[in-house]
Amino acid sequence: MSESNTASRAPVAGAAQGRPVMLVAGLVVLAVLLLGALIGPYHLPPKDVLRLIALGLSGQETSGPQATVLFNIRLPRVLAAALVGAALAVAGSAYQVTFRNPLVSPDILGVSAGAGLGAVLGIFLGLPVLAIQGLSFASGLGTVALVMLVGRAVGGRAETLPLVLCGIAIGALAGAGISLLKVLADPDDQLPAMTFWLLGSLAGIQRGDVWLIVPPMLLGLVPLFLLRWRIGVLALGEDEAKALGVDTRRLRWLVIGSATLITSAAVAAAGTIGWIGLMVPHMARLAIGARFDRVLPMSLILGAGLMVLIDTLARSIATTEVPLGVLTAVIGAPVFLVLLARRNTGWN
């Protein structure tokens, strides 16, 4: 019943074209992943890349400079970009339907600011890269946990507006802490590292880092996908969702916890990257309709492909690598304005 009510709000074309559109999008993303593996300072011919990947999948040993570049540098970075983009896009779509606000992004509850504070503190203390990522991840989760505790104390269990306001306030405090640490940091060593990390980068990703971010992302993604039909009912409103038998309070906390988990993992791996979680869910809704059970997987596909494409541009358009946050803002802002124009003029 809840699925049929949610589907009634989706465009007919989106419902009819759901699976073919997702299939085409998935094939395009695979092509983008291959493109990301091909492009880089060290030239890798397409036939050699395909041969090495086939050998790797078959379990045969690969060696040589091409295999080293492909398996130790290029593919880990491409896979990390796909994971980060998918995580931010899924978190954005989940937050938007939960808060019933199309302008909500994954950092609405201060997770990006909290994770950034943890990473900057780790750089300030001179910790190794793995410890910086771990501190960033824990700080992001801790910030949102603090927001939820304060929000419940201030506005009660069912209120979302106090929760958002607390997220803005605590996120601002985390931002102030980041600014203070940047003032106190060594301007020749620590400050450039802090600035580059806060702008977003996958330059330091290695093969082991990919396996470290997979478990928390899966832990957050699985509940969202298993409950995507129930989560979609939240778009109907509090009273309607309760009338359909959905425990809105418990479901909302589960969505917030899952989305925060995958966002923290993404920020810990790649730094602060904006616009993906805000823009991609709108692209998914335009492509496939408003049903959340379709928007969620489509957001995952589009987010992965877009992030790989942006990361490929970041390391190829200039002699010095461009921070990801700069490119996502340059690309995301105009695209988002076009998406808004499409909605306001009835093009969709």
Short mmCIF file of C-alpha atoms in Angstrom, two decimals:
data_model
loop_
_atom_site.label_atom_id
_atom_site.label_comp_id
_atom_site.label_asym_id
_atom_site.label_seq_id
_atom_site.Cartn_x
_atom_site.Cartn_y
_atom_site.Cartn_z
CA MET A 1 0.00 0.00 0.00
CA SER A 2 2.78 2.41 0.90
CA GLU A 3 4.59 1.59 -2.34
CA SER A 4 1.52 2.34 -4.44
CA ASN A 5 0.92 5.66 -2.65
CA THR A 6 4.51 6.70 -3.15
CA ALA A 7 4.44 5.62 -6.77
CA SER A 8 1.38 7.76 -7.42
CA ARG A 9 3.55 10.82 -6.90
CA ALA A 10 6.15 9.75 -9.45
CA PRO A 11 5.98 10.79 -13.09
CA VAL A 12 4.53 8.09 -15.33
CA ALA A 13 7.54 8.19 -17.63
CA GLY A 14 9.93 7.62 -14.72
CA ALA A 15 8.00 4.57 -13.53
CA ALA A 16 7.83 3.08 -17.02
CA GLN A 17 11.48 3.66 -17.88
CA GLY A 18 12.96 2.74 -14.49
CA ARG A 19 15.01 -0.37 -15.17
CA PRO A 20 16.16 0.48 -18.74
CA VAL A 21 17.32 3.91 -17.60
CA MET A 22 19.26 2.41 -14.68
CA LEU A 23 20.78 -0.19 -16.98
CA VAL A 24 21.95 2.45 -19.44
CA ALA A 25 23.30 4.59 -16.59
CA GLY A 26 25.16 1.58 -15.19
CA LEU A 27 26.80 0.88 -18.55
CA VAL A 28 27.83 4.54 -18.84
CA VAL A 29 29.37 4.39 -15.36
CA LEU A 30 31.35 1.27 -16.31
CA ALA A 31 32.69 3.16 -19.31
CA VAL A 32 33.62 6.09 -17.04
CA LEU A 33 35.42 3.71 -14.67
CA LEU A 34 37.43 2.33 -17.58
CA LEU A 35 38.18 5.86 -18.76
CA GLY A 36 39.43 6.75 -15.31
CA ALA A 37 41.75 3.75 -15.37
CA LEU A 38 43.14 4.77 -18.76
CA ILE A 39 43.82 8.46 -18.17
CA GLY A 40 46.87 9.59 -16.24
CA PRO A 41 50.47 10.81 -16.55
CA TYR A 42 51.66 7.27 -17.28
CA HIS A 43 50.19 6.12 -20.59
CA LEU A 44 48.27 2.84 -20.44
CA PRO A 45 46.91 1.56 -23.78
CA PRO A 46 43.29 0.33 -23.57
CA LYS A 47 44.16 -3.17 -24.76
CA ASP A 48 46.82 -3.52 -22.07
CA VAL A 49 44.43 -2.31 -19.36
CA LEU A 50 41.76 -4.81 -20.43
CA ARG A 51 44.36 -7.60 -20.61
CA LEU A 52 45.72 -6.86 -17.15
CA ILE A 53 42.25 -6.63 -15.63
CA ALA A 54 41.31 -9.97 -17.23
CA LEU A 55 44.47 -11.55 -15.87
CA GLY A 56 43.80 -10.13 -12.42
CA LEU A 57 40.21 -11.38 -12.40
CA SER A 58 41.34 -14.85 -13.47
CA GLY A 59 43.78 -15.01 -10.55
CA GLN A 60 46.93 -15.00 -12.67
CA GLU A 61 49.99 -13.09 -11.49
CA THR A 62 50.67 -9.73 -13.11
CA SER A 63 53.94 -7.84 -13.03
CA GLY A 64 55.71 -4.97 -14.68
CA PRO A 65 55.36 -1.18 -14.52
CA GLN A 66 51.96 -1.16 -16.22
CA ALA A 67 50.51 -3.61 -13.70
CA THR A 68 52.00 -1.62 -10.82
CA VAL A 69 50.48 1.65 -12.04
CA LEU A 70 47.12 0.06 -12.78
CA PHE A 71 46.61 -2.04 -9.65
CA ASN A 72 48.45 0.04 -7.05
CA ILE A 73 47.64 3.59 -8.15
CA ARG A 74 45.02 3.97 -10.87
CA LEU A 75 42.34 1.39 -9.96
CA PRO A 76 42.38 2.03 -6.18
CA ARG A 77 41.83 5.73 -6.85
CA VAL A 78 39.05 5.08 -9.37
CA LEU A 79 37.29 2.66 -7.02
CA ALA A 80 37.67 5.06 -4.08
CA ALA A 81 36.18 7.88 -6.16
CA ALA A 82 33.24 5.67 -7.14
CA LEU A 83 32.63 4.69 -3.50
CA VAL A 84 32.86 8.27 -2.25
CA GLY A 85 30.53 9.60 -4.95
CA ALA A 86 28.01 6.82 -4.41
CA ALA A 87 28.07 7.33 -0.63
CA LEU A 88 27.53 11.09 -0.80
CA ALA A 89 24.75 10.77 -3.38
CA VAL A 90 22.92 8.06 -1.43
CA ALA A 91 23.26 10.01 1.81
CA GLY A 92 21.93 13.14 0.10
CA SER A 93 18.88 11.36 -1.32
CA ALA A 94 18.13 9.75 2.06
CA TYR A 95 18.42 13.05 3.92
CA GLN A 96 16.24 14.88 1.39
CA VAL A 97 13.35 12.46 1.68
CA THR A 98 13.71 12.18 5.46
CA PHE A 99 13.63 15.94 6.04
CA ARG A 100 11.25 16.49 3.07
CA ASN A 101 13.52 19.24 1.77
CA PRO A 102 15.17 19.13 -1.70
CA LEU A 103 17.92 21.52 -0.57
CA VAL A 104 19.28 19.22 2.15
CA SER A 105 22.78 17.83 1.66
CA PRO A 106 24.76 15.16 3.58
CA ASP A 107 26.45 17.75 5.80
CA ILE A 108 23.13 19.14 7.11
CA LEU A 109 23.79 17.76 10.61
CA GLY A 110 27.41 18.91 10.76
CA VAL A 111 29.06 15.63 9.76
CA SER A 112 31.42 17.23 7.23
CA ALA A 113 32.46 19.98 9.64
CA GLY A 114 32.98 17.44 12.43
CA ALA A 115 35.00 15.09 10.24
CA GLY A 116 37.01 18.05 8.98
CA LEU A 117 37.79 19.11 12.54
CA GLY A 118 39.03 15.61 13.35
CA ALA A 119 41.27 15.50 10.28
CA VAL A 120 42.68 18.98 10.88
CA LEU A 121 43.38 18.07 14.51
CA GLY A 122 45.18 14.93 13.35
CA ILE A 123 47.33 16.94 10.94
CA PHE A 124 48.04 19.49 13.67
CA LEU A 125 49.19 16.71 16.03
CA GLY A 126 51.40 15.19 13.33
CA LEU A 127 49.58 11.84 13.24
CA PRO A 128 50.08 9.34 10.39
CA VAL A 129 47.61 9.28 7.51
CA LEU A 130 45.68 6.26 8.78
CA ALA A 131 45.25 7.85 12.21
CA ILE A 132 44.09 11.12 10.58
CA GLN A 133 41.44 9.24 8.62
CA GLY A 134 40.32 7.34 11.71
CA LEU A 135 40.11 10.51 13.79
CA SER A 136 38.14 12.21 11.00
CA PHE A 137 35.69 9.30 10.81
CA ALA A 138 35.18 9.18 14.59
CA SER A 139 34.82 12.94 14.82
CA GLY A 140 32.14 12.99 12.12
CA LEU A 141 30.12 10.33 13.90
CA GLY A 142 30.63 12.02 17.26
CA THR A 143 29.45 15.38 15.92
CA VAL A 144 26.18 13.96 14.62
CA ALA A 145 25.67 11.99 17.83
CA LEU A 146 26.05 15.25 19.77
CA VAL A 147 23.61 16.97 17.41
CA MET A 148 21.04 14.22 17.94
CA LEU A 149 21.39 14.34 21.73
CA VAL A 150 21.07 18.13 21.86
CA GLY A 151 18.25 18.09 19.32
CA ARG A 152 16.24 15.58 21.34
CA ALA A 153 16.81 17.57 24.53
CA VAL A 154 15.75 20.83 22.91
CA GLY A 155 12.96 19.87 20.54
CA GLY A 156 11.71 16.46 21.56
CA ARG A 157 11.92 13.14 19.78
CA ALA A 158 9.73 13.82 16.76
CA GLU A 159 10.87 17.31 15.80
CA THR A 160 13.24 17.63 12.83
CA LEU A 161 13.59 21.42 12.72
CA PRO A 162 15.41 21.68 16.09
CA LEU A 163 17.64 18.84 14.92
CA VAL A 164 18.63 20.77 11.79
CA LEU A 165 19.17 23.98 13.75
CA CYS A 166 21.38 22.15 16.25
CA GLY A 167 23.32 20.69 13.32
CA ILE A 168 23.92 24.18 11.95
CA ALA A 169 25.02 25.49 15.36
CA ILE A 170 27.36 22.62 16.21
CA GLY A 171 28.69 22.58 12.66
CA ALA A 172 29.55 26.26 13.07
CA LEU A 173 31.42 25.46 16.29
CA ALA A 174 33.37 22.74 14.47
CA GLY A 175 34.15 25.24 11.72
CA ALA A 176 35.45 27.68 14.33
CA GLY A 177 37.68 24.94 15.71
CA ILE A 178 39.05 24.29 12.21
CA SER A 179 39.81 27.99 11.76
CA LEU A 180 41.60 28.15 15.11
CA LEU A 181 43.78 25.14 14.29
CA LYS A 182 44.65 26.65 10.90
CA VAL A 183 45.78 29.84 12.65
CA LEU A 184 47.94 27.84 15.08
CA ALA A 185 49.34 25.47 12.43
CA ASP A 186 52.81 25.63 10.90
CA PRO A 187 52.31 27.77 7.75
CA ASP A 188 55.03 25.94 5.82
CA ASP A 189 53.99 22.34 6.50
CA GLN A 190 50.72 21.78 8.33
CA LEU A 191 48.61 24.60 6.89
CA PRO A 192 48.96 23.52 3.22
CA ALA A 193 48.08 19.94 4.19
CA MET A 194 45.00 21.13 6.09
CA THR A 195 43.86 23.37 3.24
CA PHE A 196 44.33 20.67 0.60
CA TRP A 197 42.48 18.09 2.69
CA LEU A 198 39.57 20.43 3.40
CA LEU A 199 39.19 21.10 -0.34
CA GLY A 200 38.97 17.37 -1.06
CA SER A 201 41.47 15.03 -2.68
CA LEU A 202 42.04 11.37 -3.48
CA ALA A 203 45.73 11.81 -4.26
CA GLY A 204 46.87 9.79 -1.26
CA ILE A 205 44.53 6.82 -1.74
CA GLN A 206 46.20 3.42 -1.75
CA ARG A 207 44.87 -0.09 -2.21
CA GLY A 208 44.48 -0.69 1.53
CA ASP A 209 42.49 2.51 1.97
CA VAL A 210 39.76 1.20 -0.33
CA TRP A 211 39.21 -1.85 1.85
CA LEU A 212 39.08 0.33 4.96
CA ILE A 213 36.17 2.46 3.69
CA VAL A 214 34.12 -0.44 2.29
CA PRO A 215 32.87 -1.91 5.64
CA PRO A 216 31.38 1.31 7.11
CA MET A 217 29.85 2.20 3.76
CA LEU A 218 28.22 -1.22 3.45
CA LEU A 219 27.04 -0.98 7.05
CA GLY A 220 25.22 2.23 6.19
CA LEU A 221 24.09 1.35 2.66
CA VAL A 222 22.49 -2.01 3.43
CA PRO A 223 19.77 -0.69 5.83
CA LEU A 224 18.92 2.15 3.45
CA PHE A 225 18.43 -0.25 0.54
CA LEU A 226 16.52 -2.83 2.57
CA LEU A 227 14.13 -0.18 3.91
CA ARG A 228 13.93 2.07 0.83
CA TRP A 229 10.18 1.47 0.34
CA ARG A 230 9.43 2.46 3.95
CA ILE A 231 11.77 5.44 3.73
CA GLY A 232 9.92 6.62 0.64
CA VAL A 233 6.72 6.81 2.66
CA LEU A 234 8.28 9.58 4.77
CA ALA A 235 7.87 11.87 1.75
CA LEU A 236 4.09 11.70 2.25
CA GLY A 237 4.32 13.44 5.61
CA GLU A 238 4.32 12.47 9.27
CA ASP A 239 0.59 11.75 9.66
CA GLU A 240 0.26 9.84 6.38
CA ALA A 241 3.30 7.70 7.14
CA LYS A 242 2.00 6.83 10.61
CA ALA A 243 -1.39 5.97 9.15
CA LEU A 244 0.36 3.48 6.87
CA GLY A 245 1.93 1.78 9.89
CA VAL A 246 5.44 3.27 9.69
CA ASP A 247 7.24 4.04 12.93
CA THR A 248 8.50 7.40 11.68
CA ARG A 249 10.65 8.27 14.70
CA ARG A 250 12.60 5.02 14.70
CA LEU A 251 12.91 5.00 10.91
CA ARG A 252 14.13 8.61 10.84
CA TRP A 253 16.88 7.90 13.38
CA LEU A 254 17.91 4.81 11.42
CA VAL A 255 18.16 6.82 8.20
CA ILE A 256 20.13 9.58 9.91
CA GLY A 257 22.51 7.07 11.50
CA SER A 258 23.08 5.14 8.25
CA ALA A 259 23.54 8.26 6.13
CA THR A 260 25.91 9.75 8.69
CA LEU A 261 27.98 6.57 8.75
CA ILE A 262 28.58 6.52 5.00
CA THR A 263 29.14 10.28 4.85
CA SER A 264 31.75 10.10 7.60
CA ALA A 265 33.55 7.30 5.75
CA ALA A 266 33.50 9.32 2.51
CA VAL A 267 34.79 12.50 4.16
CA ALA A 268 37.49 10.60 6.03
CA ALA A 269 38.75 9.11 2.77
CA ALA A 270 38.51 12.10 0.45
CA GLY A 271 38.10 15.24 2.53
CA THR A 272 35.25 17.70 2.29
CA ILE A 273 33.48 17.45 -1.08
CA GLY A 274 30.34 19.48 -1.67
CA TRP A 275 27.51 19.46 -4.21
CA ILE A 276 27.50 15.72 -4.98
CA GLY A 277 24.98 14.88 -2.25
CA LEU A 278 22.84 17.89 -3.15
CA MET A 279 22.91 17.71 -6.95
CA VAL A 280 22.87 13.99 -7.80
CA PRO A 281 19.49 13.13 -6.15
CA HIS A 282 17.86 15.84 -8.30
CA MET A 283 19.47 14.34 -11.40
CA ALA A 284 18.18 10.92 -10.39
CA ARG A 285 14.62 12.18 -9.88
CA LEU A 286 14.62 13.88 -13.27
CA ALA A 287 15.91 10.73 -14.94
CA ILE A 288 13.76 8.12 -13.24
CA GLY A 289 10.90 9.73 -11.32
CA ALA A 290 10.27 10.64 -7.71
CA ARG A 291 9.85 7.17 -6.18
CA PHE A 292 12.53 6.80 -3.54
CA ASP A 293 12.98 3.07 -4.15
CA ARG A 294 14.14 4.02 -7.66
CA VAL A 295 15.90 7.27 -6.75
CA LEU A 296 18.21 5.55 -4.24
CA PRO A 297 19.90 3.08 -6.62
CA MET A 298 19.94 5.66 -9.41
CA SER A 299 21.66 8.15 -7.09
CA LEU A 300 24.25 5.51 -6.25
CA ILE A 301 24.98 4.90 -9.94
CA LEU A 302 25.09 8.57 -10.94
CA GLY A 303 27.10 9.61 -7.88
CA ALA A 304 29.76 6.97 -8.55
CA GLY A 305 30.10 7.90 -12.22
CA LEU A 306 30.13 11.65 -11.63
CA MET A 307 32.76 11.45 -8.89
CA VAL A 308 35.05 9.28 -11.03
CA LEU A 309 34.67 11.73 -13.90
CA ILE A 310 35.45 14.73 -11.66
CA ASP A 311 38.46 12.98 -10.12
CA THR A 312 39.76 12.11 -13.59
CA LEU A 313 39.47 15.76 -14.58
CA ALA A 314 41.16 16.85 -11.35
CA ARG A 315 44.33 14.89 -12.13
CA SER A 316 44.47 15.53 -15.87
CA ILE A 317 43.40 19.10 -16.72
CA ALA A 318 46.50 20.79 -15.22
CA THR A 319 50.07 19.99 -14.28
CA THR A 320 49.09 20.44 -10.61
CA GLU A 321 46.18 18.41 -9.30
CA VAL A 322 43.02 20.47 -8.81
CA PRO A 323 41.20 19.90 -5.47
CA LEU A 324 37.96 17.97 -5.88
CA GLY A 325 35.93 20.49 -3.89
CA VAL A 326 36.83 23.22 -6.38
CA LEU A 327 35.72 21.17 -9.39
CA THR A 328 32.50 19.95 -7.77
CA ALA A 329 31.55 23.57 -7.02
CA VAL A 330 32.47 24.78 -10.52
CA ILE A 331 30.49 21.96 -12.15
CA GLY A 332 27.80 21.50 -9.51
CA ALA A 333 26.54 25.07 -9.15
CA PRO A 334 25.63 25.61 -12.86
CA VAL A 335 24.19 22.10 -13.20
CA PHE A 336 22.08 22.59 -10.08
CA LEU A 337 20.74 25.88 -11.43
CA VAL A 338 19.79 24.14 -14.68
CA LEU A 339 18.01 21.41 -12.73
CA LEU A 340 16.07 24.03 -10.77
CA ALA A 341 15.17 25.79 -14.02
CA ARG A 342 13.86 22.53 -15.47
CA ARG A 343 11.58 22.06 -12.49
CA ASN A 344 10.32 25.63 -12.43
CA THR A 345 9.59 25.76 -16.16
CA GLY A 346 7.97 22.35 -16.27
CA TRP A 347 10.56 20.80 -18.59
CA ASN A 348 10.49 17.57 -16.58
#
